[in-house]
Amino acid sequence: MKETQQPESWESAVGFDPHRVRQDFPILKETFRRGRQGERSVPLVYLDNAATTQKPRPVIQAVVDYYEHANANVHRAIHTLGDRATELYEASRRKLARFLGAASEREIVFTRGTTEAINLVAAAWGRTFLNPGDEILLTEMEHHSNLIPWQLLAREKQLTLRFIPFQADGTLALEHLDRYFTPRTRLVAVTHMSNVFGTINPIKAIVAAAHRFDVPVLVDGAQSAPHMPVNVQELDCDFFALSGHKMCGPTGIGVLYAREKWLEAMEPYHGGGEMIRSVWLDRATWNDIPYKFEAGTPNIAGAVGLGAAVEYLSAIGMENIARYERFLTRYALERLREIPGVRIFGEAPERGGVLSFYVGQIHPHDVAQFLDAEGIAIRAGHHCAQPIMRKLGVMATARASFYFYNTPEEVDRLIQSINKMKEFFGNGF
Ligand code: PLP
């Protein structure tokens, strides 16, 4: 049987039926009116999941229930609603600790998302441990979120940034990994899965090398945690950042996992309420971890929604999700490659469901606009990774990205629409 042949039963092949789980997502039933008089109705095909994912009913309901039955501030109110809100918020922390395989929920800090989690490490860990002349090792395939915080810190502290290059196939040049380390290397910060190439980087090997040099590792898990099983203790990483909205959760909530020893040793990030123990006019002492890093009223409803999201994902099974997305990605790649003139960026053997491509000479924005007229949502742009675009010699790419609720039939619609676009643009193609 061909790897991309559809099974008789999705349940037995991948453990769940993607057509059935779609019923949990109200927005996937959206249709759009198209044509001059709006005479044509096209159903939504949502293929922009690397940017943000859609939300299933249990997540939406958890947020509604929180506001209808438990809304209060956490950790401070001496009343029943305050207890309810605190219990829900802390229950979500425990769910996230379990989801990531953390040793303790004390290692889970709620943030606004991956971006804030990385900024937290850059500011708090960097402030505490880095000195002029120190080096941070990044890669050329980082999202701006895992680049700019280090650039800012490098400017402030006179640090040097070094980069592991990526190769033509979208994989990192890791053959002689040790040579990137110098006696001044203090931290490695690397993406688990590229949001441009879909490449899944060998984090365990990178961590093992870094730890041989006694260098901690931060993993940008924005694109991995939603799509594959992640166990931070198995990865052995020191920091791991994720965004709730990329994994069926609400926007404005994410997590920084950090080893307890680092959270204990780091200076706080933001100052304010909640993160203190005792305050005088001229000084203060800090709360226990993780609260020391959660200044101010947190996004309680967001945390509750994210807790519901990881429960939902775990019920489907992260292994099952990864297996299904591998199938869908192989299928989409096979079909895309059949279209003459389509160029795909990223050919890593270990990859997730992010496909960056060019259609002939057509500008990616035109590709996205044409597809939108067909009801298909993809991303076009630099994907917050301008250095990658520069190295590839393009301004932008089109990007289709999948989640477990996408189907082979939706891939077929994408392919049909690209073929239609080819006819539409004629010679320009
Ligand atoms: N890192 C990667 C690899 C991403 O793909 C993204 C978002 O696209 C981010 C970081 C930033 O995530 P957020 O905007 O949710 O903070």
mmCIF file of N, CA, C and O in Angstrom, residues 49 67 95 109 131 155 166 213 232 258 279 304 308-309 315 322 331 339 347 351 382 388 425 427:
data_model
loop_
_atom_site.group_PDB
_atom_site.id
_atom_site.type_symbol
_atom_site.label_atom_id
_atom_site.label_comp_id
_atom_site.label_asym_id
_atom_site.label_seq_id
_atom_site.Cartn_x
_atom_site.Cartn_y
_atom_site.Cartn_z
ATOM 1 N N ASN A 49 -2.764 26.983 10.038
ATOM 2 C CA ASN A 49 -2.677 26.537 11.435
ATOM 3 C C ASN A 49 -1.351 26.847 12.109
ATOM 4 O O ASN A 49 -1.281 26.849 13.331
ATOM 5 N N TYR A 67 -16.182 32.333 33.010
ATOM 6 C CA TYR A 67 -16.739 33.686 33.204
ATOM 7 C C TYR A 67 -18.129 33.645 33.834
ATOM 8 O O TYR A 67 -18.506 34.539 34.566
ATOM 9 N N LYS A 95 -2.275 20.534 34.558
ATOM 10 C CA LYS A 95 -2.512 19.872 33.258
ATOM 11 C C LYS A 95 -1.348 20.138 32.306
ATOM 12 O O LYS A 95 -0.916 19.259 31.567
ATOM 13 N N VAL A 109 5.353 28.308 34.082
ATOM 14 C CA VAL A 109 5.032 29.732 34.232
ATOM 15 C C VAL A 109 4.063 30.096 33.123
ATOM 16 O O VAL A 109 4.347 29.842 31.941
ATOM 17 N N ASN A 131 27.403 38.075 30.802
ATOM 18 C CA ASN A 131 28.377 39.167 30.926
ATOM 19 C C ASN A 131 28.913 39.530 29.549
ATOM 20 O O ASN A 131 28.852 38.707 28.620
ATOM 21 N N ARG A 155 22.782 43.638 22.507
ATOM 22 C CA ARG A 155 23.130 45.063 22.456
ATOM 23 C C ARG A 155 23.332 45.612 23.865
ATOM 24 O O ARG A 155 24.268 46.346 24.128
ATOM 25 N N PHE A 166 21.329 26.859 8.171
ATOM 26 C CA PHE A 166 20.493 25.820 7.565
ATOM 27 C C PHE A 166 20.967 25.547 6.145
ATOM 28 O O PHE A 166 21.608 26.385 5.512
ATOM 29 N N PHE A 213 29.010 20.742 27.120
ATOM 30 C CA PHE A 213 29.771 21.980 27.340
ATOM 31 C C PHE A 213 29.189 22.777 28.515
ATOM 32 O O PHE A 213 29.510 23.944 28.695
ATOM 33 N N VAL A 232 9.521 17.232 28.258
ATOM 34 C CA VAL A 232 10.690 18.091 28.485
ATOM 35 C C VAL A 232 11.791 17.358 29.242
ATOM 36 O O VAL A 232 12.977 17.663 29.070
ATOM 37 N N ALA A 258 10.473 25.859 32.681
ATOM 38 C CA ALA A 258 11.895 26.056 33.016
ATOM 39 C C ALA A 258 12.241 25.147 34.174
ATOM 40 O O ALA A 258 11.434 24.965 35.088
ATOM 41 N N VAL A 279 7.321 43.656 50.859
ATOM 42 C CA VAL A 279 7.738 44.871 50.148
ATOM 43 C C VAL A 279 7.959 46.001 51.139
ATOM 44 O O VAL A 279 7.132 46.246 52.020
ATOM 45 N N VAL A 304 -7.386 28.736 31.803
ATOM 46 C CA VAL A 304 -8.435 27.714 31.915
ATOM 47 C C VAL A 304 -8.712 27.112 30.533
ATOM 48 O O VAL A 304 -8.820 25.892 30.371
ATOM 49 N N ALA A 308 -8.133 23.236 29.119
ATOM 50 C CA ALA A 308 -9.136 22.439 28.393
ATOM 51 C C ALA A 308 -8.564 21.976 27.053
ATOM 52 O O ALA A 308 -8.850 20.860 26.594
ATOM 53 N N ALA A 309 -7.759 22.825 26.435
ATOM 54 C CA ALA A 309 -7.183 22.469 25.122
ATOM 55 C C ALA A 309 -6.246 21.272 25.240
ATOM 56 O O ALA A 309 -6.312 20.342 24.427
ATOM 57 N N ALA A 315 -6.855 13.673 24.803
ATOM 58 C CA ALA A 315 -7.902 12.664 24.597
ATOM 59 C C ALA A 315 -7.792 12.077 23.182
ATOM 60 O O ALA A 315 -8.021 10.882 22.978
ATOM 61 N N ALA A 322 0.252 13.248 15.623
ATOM 62 C CA ALA A 322 1.513 13.290 14.863
ATOM 63 C C ALA A 322 1.461 12.312 13.680
ATOM 64 O O ALA A 322 1.867 12.640 12.566
ATOM 65 N N TYR A 331 0.901 13.228 1.847
ATOM 66 C CA TYR A 331 -0.098 13.278 0.777
ATOM 67 C C TYR A 331 -0.058 14.636 0.068
ATOM 68 O O TYR A 331 -0.023 14.710 -1.165
ATOM 69 N N ILE A 339 2.386 19.160 -9.561
ATOM 70 C CA ILE A 339 2.041 20.367 -10.336
ATOM 71 C C ILE A 339 3.312 20.997 -10.876
ATOM 72 O O ILE A 339 4.167 21.446 -10.098
ATOM 73 N N GLU A 347 12.810 20.198 2.559
ATOM 74 C CA GLU A 347 12.640 18.789 2.165
ATOM 75 C C GLU A 347 13.193 17.895 3.263
ATOM 76 O O GLU A 347 13.742 16.829 2.988
ATOM 77 N N ARG A 351 9.741 15.934 9.391
ATOM 78 C CA ARG A 351 9.069 17.216 9.212
ATOM 79 C C ARG A 351 7.629 17.170 9.679
ATOM 80 O O ARG A 351 7.028 16.102 9.783
ATOM 81 N N HIS A 382 6.583 36.699 4.964
ATOM 82 C CA HIS A 382 7.929 36.238 5.371
ATOM 83 C C HIS A 382 7.863 35.364 6.616
ATOM 84 O O HIS A 382 8.881 34.871 7.091
ATOM 85 N N ILE A 388 15.511 33.992 6.961
ATOM 86 C CA ILE A 388 15.359 32.798 6.120
ATOM 87 C C ILE A 388 15.049 33.228 4.689
ATOM 88 O O ILE A 388 15.640 32.725 3.724
ATOM 89 N N PHE A 425 -3.688 32.401 -14.516
ATOM 90 C CA PHE A 425 -2.522 33.258 -14.757
ATOM 91 C C PHE A 425 -1.859 32.960 -16.111
ATOM 92 O O PHE A 425 -1.006 33.710 -16.559
ATOM 93 N N ASN A 427 0.256 32.364 -19.154
ATOM 94 C CA ASN A 427 1.690 32.366 -19.406
ATOM 95 C C ASN A 427 2.490 32.842 -18.216
ATOM 96 O O ASN A 427 3.638 32.450 -18.027
#
